[in-house]
Each structure stands twice: as structure tokens, then as C-alpha cells.
Amino acid sequence: MWCESLSFMIRLLLLLIFPWSLFTLLLIIAVASFGGTIGIREFYVEKLIQLFEWGAKISNDYEYDEPPDPSSTPTSGKRRRRSSGDLRIILREKSDLIDSELRSTEEPEHRKTTVRTVVDDSIDFITAGIEVIIEDQVTSRFRAEELPSWNLLTRTSYSFQHINWKLSVLWICGFLFRYLVLVPFRIVLFILGMSLMCFVSYIVGYISDKKIKNFFCRHVMLASMRIFSRSFSSIIRFHDRENRAKKGGICVANHTSPIDVMLLSCDNSYAMVGQKQGGILGFIQDSLSKSADHIWFERSEVGDRKKVLQRLREHVEDETKLPILIFPEGTCINNTSVMMFKKGSFEVANTIYPMAIKYDSRLTDAFWNSQQQSYGEYMWRMMTSWAIICDIWYLPPMTREAGEDAIAFARRVKRAIAKKGGLVDLEWDGQLKRAKVSSRLVQLQQKLYYDRLARTTSINDLEEEMNALSVMESMDEKERESLIDQIHEGDDDKEIIRKVSKYGVDLHKLSEFLKAAGDAEARKP
């Protein structure tokens, strides 16, 4: 009897919930397709942040206001939660000092001796080395950005812990709400968005008129990506939209996550660039290519740099095609910094459209650590997160200056993106998370240090002295007497070295001349 009653209650509950759920789902799809909003996500996020701030206050009151138990030991009690502030182990003074000195171009009024400078710098290098061992600039960019406050996702160094009953109830309610309410809605939205994108793109591919085809392609992609963004409860704020790329060109942005493409494509349509895949991804690539000119490389072409650049250049020169979206870092960074931009895309076009992406880490961690998570695991984590809040800035188009090479141009664009997004500008290569430091980088640091010594010390004078000594040793007695006649009693050391060096150059030229004359005489019949 009770089973029949329970079954009746479940059917009645579904009958009451299903129509409203279906209506809400259709309303979200319709509004999202046209880029509108009814304010539910904004209200939801606002209340979430208020709730988290209240929870953080309770957590802090518990941790800092409760008197410690002197009899407790680290192993006998519960471990206390840590905030992200605890993760900053050191202040990297010497590392920053050395970096600024190596990249400075200022020359001192009075030069120090080379020995004294090297000894002083050695102490700084040792200290900087210890700082890097403790906490370096590179590996910390490939870890999730920790939060100083609790956000019900327990994104801390430890798993869930009981702090007090209020936060425990909040955590349980949040868990049930995310997995029983948000996730089902999001999965349905994601499947609908994917189906719409693939099916309509395939149909649009059969339209022969290019203008009509481009019109439908643009609006289908915008609608699909906006529905995708709703499947993560995304709130995207676009700034300076007048700087968007219109036709052709190359757009570059900092890279945090695979969903960067989705967020950027909610406001503009782009041509994708990547390696051709098989399976489901290959089917999606083929569907997209039916309606737009995306660039997919065969595996054999990826290593051929000339072919890649040629195909990119041909696409950019055609103004009827979509702008190309490229992430020059080549890997995902945790949205705290911008790392080295590869020069390839900056060799193709003289005008670049930069974009800066900055995520709000309070409600989710958008960073994808590809070494620890598969793509499927990452997408599931995003599906079960609270929401994605993101700011995107369109920077004014940047043009390569006269005499500026691709590397310098890439650095200038990277610097502008970092400044706009409030990110740290780093020169390190993001691929260092997968590979060892190359000898080229070591040689570059050595060259920077030698340039600093040449700029601030007497190391150049030492080299000139050695050259002058070598010239004197190569002379015979008659040549030395001729050189001494040119040196006056009032000449200082620098003037003497200059005259010796000049005399050595003149002797070398004379020797070469006499040798050439002798060879010519020997060749005469």
C-alpha cells in the first residue's frame, strides 16, 4: 500500500514540476539565442556571493575567535582550514631585483670594478636561487588559484571538514542543489546547443549564395554558443565592443580554459584553427567546416611550419572570411598571468586584434590542468560548479611598427593584454610545464648578465687591455719602437690602450696588403 502511495506522490510531483521545468528551459533557450537575459542568473549569482561572504565570516569567526586548546596536538584534533593567503610562502625580493637589473638599460655615472660587481651579484643570485626553489614563477601558474574564502565547493587544500553545523548544512544543501537541479538542466542545454550547432551548420553548408550562407552561419554560431554558455550559468561582461574584429584578421587572447572559445564566440564569430581529429570531435569539425572556413591541419602538416603559415596567410588576406582566433601561449595558464606568446601568428598579419580574458574565481576555477584532468573530467567539473563569471576586453587593433620583428611585436601585444586584464606579464614559455629548460634560455640569461656587466662595470676595459697586450706580444723590436714614438708622456692608460689597438689594426691591414701583393707577384709569368 505504501509503495502505491509513494509512486502516486512521485508521479504527482513530476506532473507539477515537468511543465514548469520545460517552460523554463524553452524560455532560457529562446532568450539565449538572441543574446538576451531575464535576470535569473544575475540574481542567482548575487545571492550566492552574499551567502559565501556570510559563510566566510562564520568560518573566520570560528578559526580566529575561538581560544586554542593548549592540550591539543596536530594529530589529536581536526586540521584547520587554510586560506589562499597561507599559500604565499615568500616575498621574492632578490628574484625581482635581479630581473629588473638584467632588463634595465640605464648606465651608471661611475662604473664599479668587475670583480666587486660579480661578488655582490653572486650573493643576490644565491638568494634568488633559494627563492625559486621555494616558490618559482612558472610552476605556480599551472596550479588552481586558491580562494581566501569558502565557496561551498571546498576548493581548499583539504577535503570537506566539519567547522560548525551551519556551514555543514549549507554545504549539504549546496551539493544537492548543484547535482539535482543545476546539472540536469545544464546537460539538457549542452546537448541542445551541440545538436543545434552541428545540425544547422550541416544544413547551412548546402546554401550556395555566400552572403546568405555567411549570415546564417554567424547567427547559428552565436545562438549555439550562447546556449552553451547557459549550460554553465555563465555571466560574460564584454567591454569596448567597438574594437571587435569585423572581417578577416587575427584575434589573439590569453588562454585559461577550453571554454575560452565558447565565451568569446558569444559576442562574435571566429574561424577555428587546430589539428584534424577523428570520432565525435572529427564529426563536429566536419559539421562546422560545412558552414564556415575553419582551418584544420592534417597530422602530417602540423610539423610543417611553412604550410601552416601559408594557410593562415591565405585566410587572413580574404576579407570575406571570419577572423581567426588564436591563443599564442599554446597552453592553459591559471588566469593569474600571461606567459610568452609564440611568434607564428604575428608573422602572418601586421594588424592584430588583442583580447583580454579575466575570470572571477569566487564561484568556479576555470583553469584546466591538462596534466591532471582529461577533457571530460574538466567539463564535468565545470557542469557541477556554481557559475562562470568572466570579463572580456576588446583592445584597439595593434599594428607592427617599422623595424619591429615578430618577437618584439608579440611581446608588445602580450604586455597590453596583461595590463588590461590585471594579469602578471611573464616572459617564460608556457611549454616549460611539459619540457625541461632549453639551453637557449640559459644562454639568453647569460647574455643578459654579460650585457649588464658591460654596461655597469669595467669589463670592456679589461678586454681592451688583453687585446693590447696580445698586439704588443706579436710585434718585433722595430715595430715596438715605432709604436713608442706615437705615445706621449701625458697619455693616460685608456689613451695608450687605444693607440696600441689602433696600431695593431694598422699593422694587420699592412700585413694583409703585403701578403696580397706578394701573391699577385708570384702569379706573374
Coordinates of C-alpha atoms in Angstrom, one line a residue:
M1 CA 0.0 0.0 0.0
W2 CA 2.7 2.4 0.9
C3 CA 4.5 1.6 -2.4
E4 CA 1.5 2.7 -4.3
S5 CA 1.2 5.9 -2.3
L6 CA 4.9 6.7 -2.9
S7 CA 4.5 6.0 -6.6
F8 CA 1.5 8.3 -6.7
M9 CA 3.3 11.1 -4.9
I10 CA 6.3 10.8 -7.3
R11 CA 4.0 11.0 -10.4
L12 CA 2.2 13.9 -8.9
L13 CA 5.5 15.7 -8.2
L14 CA 6.7 15.1 -11.7
L15 CA 3.4 16.3 -13.1
L16 CA 3.7 19.5 -11.2
I17 CA 7.5 20.1 -11.9
F18 CA 7.8 19.0 -15.5
P19 CA 5.6 21.7 -17.2
W20 CA 7.4 24.5 -15.3
S21 CA 10.8 22.9 -16.0
L22 CA 10.0 22.6 -19.7
F23 CA 8.7 26.2 -19.9
T24 CA 11.8 27.5 -18.1
L25 CA 14.1 25.5 -20.4
L26 CA 12.4 26.8 -23.6
L27 CA 12.4 30.3 -22.2
I28 CA 16.2 30.1 -21.5
I29 CA 16.9 28.8 -25.0
A30 CA 14.8 31.4 -26.7
V31 CA 16.3 34.3 -24.7
A32 CA 19.8 33.0 -25.0
S33 CA 19.5 32.6 -28.8
F34 CA 19.1 36.3 -29.2
G35 CA 21.7 37.3 -26.6
G36 CA 19.2 38.5 -24.0
T37 CA 18.8 37.8 -20.3
I38 CA 15.8 37.7 -18.0
G39 CA 18.0 38.4 -14.9
I40 CA 17.7 35.0 -13.2
R41 CA 21.5 34.3 -13.5
E42 CA 22.4 37.7 -12.2
F43 CA 20.1 37.4 -9.2
Y44 CA 21.3 33.9 -8.5
V45 CA 25.0 34.9 -8.6
E46 CA 24.3 38.0 -6.4
K47 CA 22.7 35.9 -3.7
L48 CA 25.4 33.2 -3.9
I49 CA 28.1 35.8 -3.3
Q50 CA 26.2 37.2 -0.3
L51 CA 25.8 33.7 1.0
F52 CA 29.5 32.9 0.6
E53 CA 30.5 36.1 2.3
W54 CA 28.3 35.2 5.2
G55 CA 29.8 31.7 5.3
A56 CA 33.4 33.1 5.1
K57 CA 32.6 35.4 8.1
I58 CA 31.3 32.4 10.2
S59 CA 34.4 30.4 9.1
N60 CA 36.8 33.2 10.1
D61 CA 35.0 33.7 13.4
Y62 CA 35.4 30.0 14.2
E63 CA 39.1 29.9 13.3
Y64 CA 40.3 33.1 14.9
D65 CA 37.9 34.0 17.7
E66 CA 37.8 30.5 19.4
P67 CA 40.6 30.2 22.0
P68 CA 43.1 27.5 21.2
D69 CA 43.2 24.3 23.3
P70 CA 46.7 24.0 24.8
S71 CA 46.4 20.3 25.2
S72 CA 45.5 19.6 21.6
T73 CA 48.1 18.3 19.2
P74 CA 48.2 18.3 15.4
T75 CA 47.3 14.6 15.3
S76 CA 44.7 14.6 18.1
G77 CA 42.3 17.2 16.7
K78 CA 40.8 18.3 13.4
R79 CA 43.1 20.1 11.0
R80 CA 42.1 23.7 10.4
R81 CA 41.3 25.1 7.0
R82 CA 43.8 27.2 5.2
S83 CA 43.1 30.3 3.1
S84 CA 45.0 31.2 0.0
G85 CA 46.9 33.8 1.9
D86 CA 48.8 30.9 3.6
L87 CA 50.0 29.7 0.2
R88 CA 52.2 32.7 -0.4
I89 CA 55.3 31.4 1.2
I90 CA 57.9 34.2 0.5
L91 CA 58.3 37.7 -0.9
R92 CA 60.5 37.2 -3.9
E93 CA 62.7 40.3 -3.4
K94 CA 66.0 39.2 -4.9
S95 CA 64.5 37.5 -7.9
D96 CA 62.5 40.6 -8.8
L97 CA 65.6 42.8 -8.2
I98 CA 67.8 40.7 -10.5
D99 CA 65.2 40.6 -13.2
S100 CA 64.8 44.4 -13.2
E101 CA 68.6 44.9 -13.2
L102 CA 69.1 42.5 -16.2
R103 CA 66.5 44.2 -18.3
S104 CA 67.5 47.8 -17.3
T105 CA 69.2 49.9 -20.0
E106 CA 70.4 52.7 -17.6
E107 CA 74.2 53.3 -17.4
P108 CA 75.7 54.5 -14.0
E109 CA 77.7 57.7 -13.7
H110 CA 80.6 55.8 -12.2
R111 CA 81.4 52.2 -13.1
K112 CA 82.4 49.7 -10.5
T113 CA 85.1 47.1 -10.9
T114 CA 84.1 43.9 -12.4
V115 CA 85.3 41.7 -9.5
R116 CA 83.3 43.7 -6.9
T117 CA 80.1 43.6 -9.0
V118 CA 80.4 39.9 -9.6
V119 CA 80.9 39.2 -5.9
D120 CA 77.9 41.4 -4.9
D121 CA 75.7 39.8 -7.6
S122 CA 76.7 36.3 -6.5
I123 CA 75.1 36.8 -3.1
D124 CA 71.9 38.0 -4.9
F125 CA 71.9 35.1 -7.3
I126 CA 72.3 32.6 -4.4
T127 CA 69.3 34.2 -2.5
A128 CA 67.2 34.3 -5.7
G129 CA 68.0 30.6 -6.3
I130 CA 66.7 29.7 -2.9
E131 CA 63.6 31.8 -3.5
V132 CA 63.0 30.0 -6.8
I133 CA 63.4 26.5 -5.1
I134 CA 60.8 27.5 -2.6
E135 CA 58.4 29.2 -5.0
D136 CA 59.2 29.9 -8.6
Q137 CA 57.3 32.0 -11.2
V138 CA 56.4 29.1 -13.6
T139 CA 55.0 26.1 -11.8
S140 CA 52.7 28.2 -9.6
R141 CA 50.9 29.3 -12.9
F142 CA 49.8 25.7 -13.5
R143 CA 48.0 25.2 -10.2
A144 CA 44.4 26.2 -9.4
E145 CA 44.1 29.6 -7.9
E146 CA 43.2 29.1 -4.3
L147 CA 40.5 31.2 -2.6
P148 CA 40.8 33.0 0.7
S149 CA 37.1 32.4 1.4
W150 CA 34.9 29.3 1.4
N151 CA 32.5 28.8 -1.6
L152 CA 30.8 25.5 -0.7
L153 CA 32.9 23.7 -3.3
T154 CA 35.6 23.0 -0.7
R155 CA 38.3 24.3 -3.1
T156 CA 40.9 24.2 -0.4
S157 CA 44.0 22.0 0.3
Y158 CA 41.8 19.5 2.2
S159 CA 38.5 17.7 1.7
F160 CA 35.3 18.7 3.5
Q161 CA 35.7 19.3 7.2
H162 CA 33.1 19.9 9.9
I163 CA 33.6 23.5 11.1
N164 CA 30.1 24.1 12.6
W165 CA 26.6 22.9 11.9
K166 CA 25.6 26.0 9.9
L167 CA 28.3 25.6 7.3
S168 CA 27.7 21.8 7.2
V169 CA 24.0 22.3 6.4
L170 CA 24.9 24.9 3.8
W171 CA 27.4 22.5 2.2
I172 CA 24.9 19.7 2.0
C173 CA 22.2 21.9 0.6
G174 CA 24.6 23.3 -2.0
F175 CA 25.7 19.8 -3.0
L176 CA 22.1 18.6 -3.5
F177 CA 21.2 21.8 -5.4
R178 CA 24.1 21.6 -7.8
Y179 CA 23.7 17.9 -8.6
L180 CA 19.9 17.5 -8.5
V181 CA 18.8 20.9 -10.0
L182 CA 21.7 22.6 -11.9
V183 CA 23.3 19.6 -13.5
P184 CA 20.2 18.1 -15.2
F185 CA 19.3 21.5 -16.7
R186 CA 22.8 22.1 -17.8
I187 CA 23.2 18.7 -19.5
V188 CA 20.0 19.2 -21.5
L189 CA 21.1 22.7 -22.5
F190 CA 24.5 21.5 -23.6
I191 CA 23.1 18.7 -25.7
L192 CA 20.6 21.0 -27.3
G193 CA 23.3 23.6 -28.1
M194 CA 25.6 20.9 -29.6
S195 CA 22.8 19.4 -31.7
L196 CA 21.7 22.8 -33.0
M197 CA 25.3 23.8 -33.9
C198 CA 26.1 20.5 -35.7
F199 CA 22.7 20.0 -37.4
V200 CA 22.1 23.6 -38.6
S201 CA 25.8 24.1 -39.6
Y202 CA 25.5 20.9 -41.8
I203 CA 22.3 22.3 -43.4
V204 CA 23.7 25.8 -43.9
G205 CA 26.6 24.2 -45.8
Y206 CA 24.3 23.4 -48.7
I207 CA 23.3 27.1 -49.3
S208 CA 25.0 28.3 -52.5
D209 CA 24.7 32.0 -52.0
K210 CA 27.7 33.1 -50.0
K211 CA 26.1 36.2 -48.4
I212 CA 23.1 34.2 -47.1
K213 CA 25.4 31.4 -46.0
N214 CA 27.6 33.7 -44.0
F215 CA 24.6 35.4 -42.5
F216 CA 23.1 32.1 -41.3
C217 CA 26.5 30.8 -40.2
R218 CA 27.1 33.8 -38.0
H219 CA 23.7 33.7 -36.3
V220 CA 23.7 30.0 -35.8
M221 CA 27.1 30.0 -34.2
L222 CA 26.2 32.9 -31.9
A223 CA 22.9 31.2 -30.8
S224 CA 24.7 27.9 -30.2
M225 CA 27.5 29.4 -28.2
R226 CA 25.1 31.4 -26.1
I227 CA 23.1 28.3 -25.3
F228 CA 26.4 26.5 -24.4
S229 CA 27.3 29.4 -22.1
R230 CA 23.9 29.0 -20.3
S231 CA 24.8 25.4 -19.6
F232 CA 27.5 26.7 -17.2
S233 CA 25.4 29.6 -15.8
S234 CA 27.9 32.0 -17.4
I235 CA 27.8 35.7 -16.9
I236 CA 30.0 37.3 -19.5
R237 CA 30.7 41.0 -19.5
F238 CA 32.1 42.4 -22.8
H239 CA 33.9 45.8 -22.7
D240 CA 34.9 48.2 -25.5
R241 CA 32.9 46.3 -28.1
E242 CA 33.7 48.9 -30.7
N243 CA 37.1 47.3 -31.0
R244 CA 35.8 43.9 -32.2
A245 CA 37.3 42.4 -35.3
K246 CA 34.9 42.8 -38.2
K247 CA 36.2 40.9 -41.3
G248 CA 39.4 38.9 -41.6
G249 CA 42.4 39.5 -39.4
I250 CA 43.8 37.6 -36.5
C251 CA 42.5 37.8 -32.9
V252 CA 44.7 36.8 -30.0
A253 CA 43.8 36.3 -26.3
N254 CA 45.3 34.9 -23.1
H255 CA 44.4 31.2 -22.6
T256 CA 42.9 29.7 -19.4
S257 CA 40.5 27.0 -20.4
P258 CA 38.9 25.2 -23.4
I259 CA 35.7 27.2 -22.8
D260 CA 37.6 30.4 -23.7
V261 CA 36.4 29.8 -27.3
M262 CA 32.8 29.4 -26.2
L263 CA 32.8 32.6 -24.2
L264 CA 34.5 34.7 -26.9
S265 CA 32.1 33.3 -29.5
C266 CA 29.0 34.5 -27.6
D267 CA 29.7 38.0 -29.0
N268 CA 31.5 37.4 -32.3
S269 CA 32.0 34.6 -34.8
Y270 CA 35.6 33.2 -35.3
A271 CA 37.4 30.8 -37.5
M272 CA 38.9 28.0 -35.5
V273 CA 42.4 26.6 -36.0
G274 CA 43.5 23.2 -34.9
Q275 CA 44.6 19.6 -35.8
K276 CA 42.0 17.4 -37.5
Q277 CA 40.6 14.8 -35.2
G278 CA 38.6 11.6 -35.5
G279 CA 35.5 10.3 -33.8
I280 CA 32.9 12.7 -32.4
L281 CA 35.4 15.7 -32.5
G282 CA 36.0 14.9 -36.1
F283 CA 32.3 14.9 -36.8
I284 CA 31.9 18.3 -35.1
Q285 CA 34.9 19.7 -37.1
D286 CA 33.3 18.5 -40.4
S287 CA 30.0 20.0 -39.5
L288 CA 31.5 23.4 -38.6
S289 CA 33.5 23.3 -41.8
K290 CA 30.4 22.9 -43.9
S291 CA 29.2 26.4 -43.0
A292 CA 32.5 28.4 -42.4
D293 CA 36.1 28.3 -43.4
H294 CA 37.8 26.8 -40.4
I295 CA 41.4 25.7 -40.6
W296 CA 42.0 22.0 -39.7
F297 CA 45.5 20.6 -40.3
E298 CA 46.3 17.0 -41.0
R299 CA 48.7 15.4 -38.6
S300 CA 51.4 15.3 -41.3
E301 CA 51.1 19.1 -41.8
V302 CA 51.3 20.2 -38.2
G303 CA 55.1 19.9 -38.2
D304 CA 55.4 21.8 -41.5
R305 CA 55.6 25.4 -40.3
K306 CA 55.7 26.8 -43.8
K307 CA 52.4 25.1 -44.8
V308 CA 50.7 26.2 -41.6
L309 CA 51.8 29.9 -42.1
Q310 CA 50.8 29.8 -45.7
R311 CA 47.3 28.6 -45.0
L312 CA 46.9 31.2 -42.2
R313 CA 48.1 33.9 -44.5
E314 CA 45.7 33.0 -47.3
H315 CA 42.8 33.1 -44.8
V316 CA 43.8 36.5 -43.4
E317 CA 44.1 38.0 -46.9
D318 CA 40.5 37.1 -47.7
E319 CA 38.2 39.7 -46.1
T320 CA 35.1 37.7 -46.7
K321 CA 36.2 35.1 -44.2
L322 CA 35.8 35.1 -40.4
P323 CA 38.6 36.4 -38.2
I324 CA 40.9 33.7 -36.9
L325 CA 41.0 33.1 -33.2
I326 CA 44.4 32.1 -31.8
F327 CA 45.8 31.6 -28.3
P328 CA 49.6 32.3 -28.7
E329 CA 50.6 30.9 -25.3
G330 CA 49.9 27.4 -26.7
T331 CA 48.8 26.1 -23.3
C332 CA 46.3 26.9 -20.4
I333 CA 47.6 29.3 -17.7
N334 CA 45.7 29.7 -14.4
N335 CA 44.4 33.2 -15.2
T336 CA 46.9 35.0 -12.8
S337 CA 49.4 35.8 -15.5
V338 CA 50.2 35.9 -19.3
M339 CA 53.2 33.8 -20.5
M340 CA 55.3 34.0 -23.6
F341 CA 53.4 34.4 -26.9
K342 CA 54.6 32.3 -29.8
K343 CA 55.7 34.4 -32.8
G344 CA 53.9 32.4 -35.5
S345 CA 50.6 34.3 -35.7
F346 CA 52.5 37.6 -35.5
E347 CA 54.4 36.7 -38.7
V348 CA 51.2 36.2 -40.7
A349 CA 49.5 39.6 -40.2
N350 CA 50.7 43.1 -39.5
T351 CA 47.5 44.0 -37.6
I352 CA 46.4 42.1 -34.6
Y353 CA 43.1 42.3 -32.6
P354 CA 44.0 41.6 -28.9
M355 CA 41.5 40.5 -26.3
A356 CA 42.0 40.1 -22.5
I357 CA 40.1 37.4 -20.6
K358 CA 39.7 37.5 -16.8
Y359 CA 37.7 35.0 -14.8
D360 CA 36.2 35.7 -11.4
S361 CA 37.5 32.8 -9.3
R362 CA 35.0 33.2 -6.4
L363 CA 32.4 30.8 -8.0
T364 CA 34.5 28.5 -10.0
D365 CA 38.0 27.6 -11.0
A366 CA 38.1 27.8 -14.8
F367 CA 41.7 26.7 -15.2
W368 CA 42.2 23.4 -17.0
N369 CA 45.2 21.4 -15.8
S370 CA 45.6 19.0 -18.7
Q371 CA 48.3 17.0 -16.9
Q372 CA 45.9 16.0 -14.1
Q373 CA 42.4 16.1 -15.8
S374 CA 41.0 14.7 -19.0
Y375 CA 38.8 17.0 -21.1
G376 CA 35.7 15.0 -20.0
E377 CA 36.6 15.4 -16.3
Y378 CA 37.2 19.1 -16.8
M379 CA 33.8 19.6 -18.5
W380 CA 32.1 17.7 -15.7
R381 CA 33.8 19.9 -13.1
M382 CA 32.5 23.0 -14.9
M383 CA 29.0 21.5 -15.1
T384 CA 28.9 21.0 -11.4
S385 CA 30.4 24.4 -10.5
W386 CA 28.2 27.3 -9.3
A387 CA 28.7 29.7 -12.2
I388 CA 31.2 31.2 -14.5
I389 CA 31.8 35.0 -14.3
C390 CA 34.1 36.4 -16.9
D391 CA 35.2 39.8 -18.1
I392 CA 36.4 40.2 -21.7
W393 CA 38.0 43.4 -23.0
Y394 CA 38.5 44.2 -26.7
L395 CA 41.7 46.2 -27.1
P396 CA 42.2 48.6 -30.0
P397 CA 43.9 46.9 -33.1
M398 CA 47.7 46.9 -32.8
T399 CA 49.9 47.2 -35.9
R400 CA 53.5 46.2 -36.2
E401 CA 55.8 49.2 -36.2
A402 CA 58.6 49.9 -38.7
G403 CA 61.6 47.7 -38.0
E404 CA 59.8 45.7 -35.4
D405 CA 60.2 41.9 -35.7
A406 CA 57.5 39.3 -34.9
I407 CA 59.0 38.5 -31.4
A408 CA 59.0 42.2 -30.3
F409 CA 55.5 42.6 -31.7
A410 CA 54.3 39.6 -29.8
R411 CA 55.8 40.9 -26.6
R412 CA 54.1 44.3 -27.0
V413 CA 50.7 42.7 -27.6
K414 CA 51.2 40.4 -24.6
R415 CA 52.1 43.3 -22.4
A416 CA 49.0 45.2 -23.4
I417 CA 46.7 42.2 -22.7
A418 CA 48.3 41.6 -19.3
K419 CA 47.9 45.3 -18.3
K420 CA 44.2 45.4 -19.4
G421 CA 43.3 42.2 -17.7
G422 CA 45.2 42.9 -14.5
L423 CA 47.5 39.9 -15.1
V424 CA 51.2 39.4 -14.4
D425 CA 53.3 39.8 -17.5
L426 CA 55.9 36.9 -17.7
E427 CA 58.5 36.1 -20.4
W428 CA 58.6 32.4 -19.5
D429 CA 57.4 29.8 -22.1
G430 CA 54.3 28.0 -21.0
Q431 CA 55.6 24.8 -22.5
L432 CA 58.0 24.5 -19.6
K433 CA 55.4 22.6 -17.7
R434 CA 56.0 19.7 -20.2
A435 CA 59.6 20.1 -21.1
K436 CA 63.0 20.9 -19.5
V437 CA 64.5 24.4 -19.7
S438 CA 66.2 24.7 -23.1
S439 CA 69.9 25.6 -23.4
R440 CA 68.8 28.7 -25.4
L441 CA 67.0 30.2 -22.4
V442 CA 70.1 29.6 -20.2
Q443 CA 72.3 31.3 -22.8
L444 CA 69.8 34.2 -23.0
Q445 CA 70.1 34.8 -19.2
Q446 CA 73.9 34.6 -19.5
K447 CA 73.9 37.2 -22.3
L448 CA 71.6 39.5 -20.3
Y449 CA 74.1 39.3 -17.4
Y450 CA 77.1 39.9 -19.6
D451 CA 75.3 42.9 -21.1
R452 CA 74.7 44.2 -17.6
L453 CA 78.5 43.8 -16.8
A454 CA 79.4 45.6 -20.0
R455 CA 77.0 48.4 -19.2
T456 CA 77.9 48.9 -15.5
T457 CA 81.5 47.7 -15.0
S458 CA 85.0 48.0 -16.4
I459 CA 84.8 44.5 -18.1
N460 CA 85.2 46.1 -21.5
D461 CA 88.4 47.9 -20.4
L462 CA 89.8 44.5 -19.3
E463 CA 89.1 43.0 -22.7
E464 CA 90.8 46.0 -24.4
E465 CA 93.8 45.6 -22.1
M466 CA 94.1 41.9 -23.1
N467 CA 93.8 42.8 -26.8
A468 CA 96.5 45.5 -26.4
L469 CA 98.8 43.0 -24.6
S470 CA 98.3 40.5 -27.4
V471 CA 99.2 43.1 -30.0
M472 CA 102.4 44.1 -28.1
E473 CA 103.5 40.4 -27.9
S474 CA 103.1 39.9 -31.7
M475 CA 105.4 42.9 -32.6
D476 CA 109.0 42.7 -33.3
E477 CA 111.6 45.2 -31.8
K478 CA 111.4 47.7 -34.7
E479 CA 107.5 47.8 -34.6
R480 CA 107.6 48.4 -30.8
E481 CA 110.0 51.3 -31.2
S482 CA 107.7 52.8 -33.9
L483 CA 104.7 52.5 -31.5
I484 CA 106.5 54.0 -28.6
D485 CA 107.3 57.1 -30.7
Q486 CA 103.5 57.6 -31.1
I487 CA 102.9 57.5 -27.3
H488 CA 103.3 60.8 -25.3
E489 CA 104.1 61.2 -21.7
G490 CA 100.8 62.8 -20.9
D491 CA 98.7 60.0 -22.3
D492 CA 96.6 58.1 -19.7
D493 CA 96.0 54.4 -19.7
K494 CA 92.9 54.5 -21.9
E495 CA 94.6 56.6 -24.5
I496 CA 97.6 54.3 -24.6
I497 CA 95.4 51.2 -25.0
R498 CA 93.5 53.0 -27.8
K499 CA 96.7 53.8 -29.6
V500 CA 98.1 50.3 -29.2
S501 CA 94.9 48.8 -30.5
K502 CA 94.8 51.2 -33.5
Y503 CA 98.4 50.4 -34.3
G504 CA 97.7 46.7 -34.2
V505 CA 94.8 47.2 -36.6
D506 CA 97.1 49.2 -39.0
L507 CA 99.8 46.5 -38.8
H508 CA 97.2 43.8 -39.6
K509 CA 96.0 45.8 -42.6
L510 CA 99.6 46.4 -43.8
S511 CA 100.4 42.7 -43.4
E512 CA 97.3 41.7 -45.4
F513 CA 98.2 44.2 -48.1
L514 CA 101.8 42.9 -48.4
K515 CA 100.6 39.3 -48.5
A516 CA 98.2 40.1 -51.3
A517 CA 100.9 41.9 -53.2
G518 CA 103.3 39.0 -52.8
D519 CA 100.7 36.5 -54.0
A520 CA 100.0 38.7 -57.1
E521 CA 103.7 38.9 -57.8
A522 CA 104.1 35.2 -57.5
R523 CA 101.3 34.6 -60.0
K524 CA 103.0 36.7 -62.7
P525 CA 104.7 34.5 -65.6

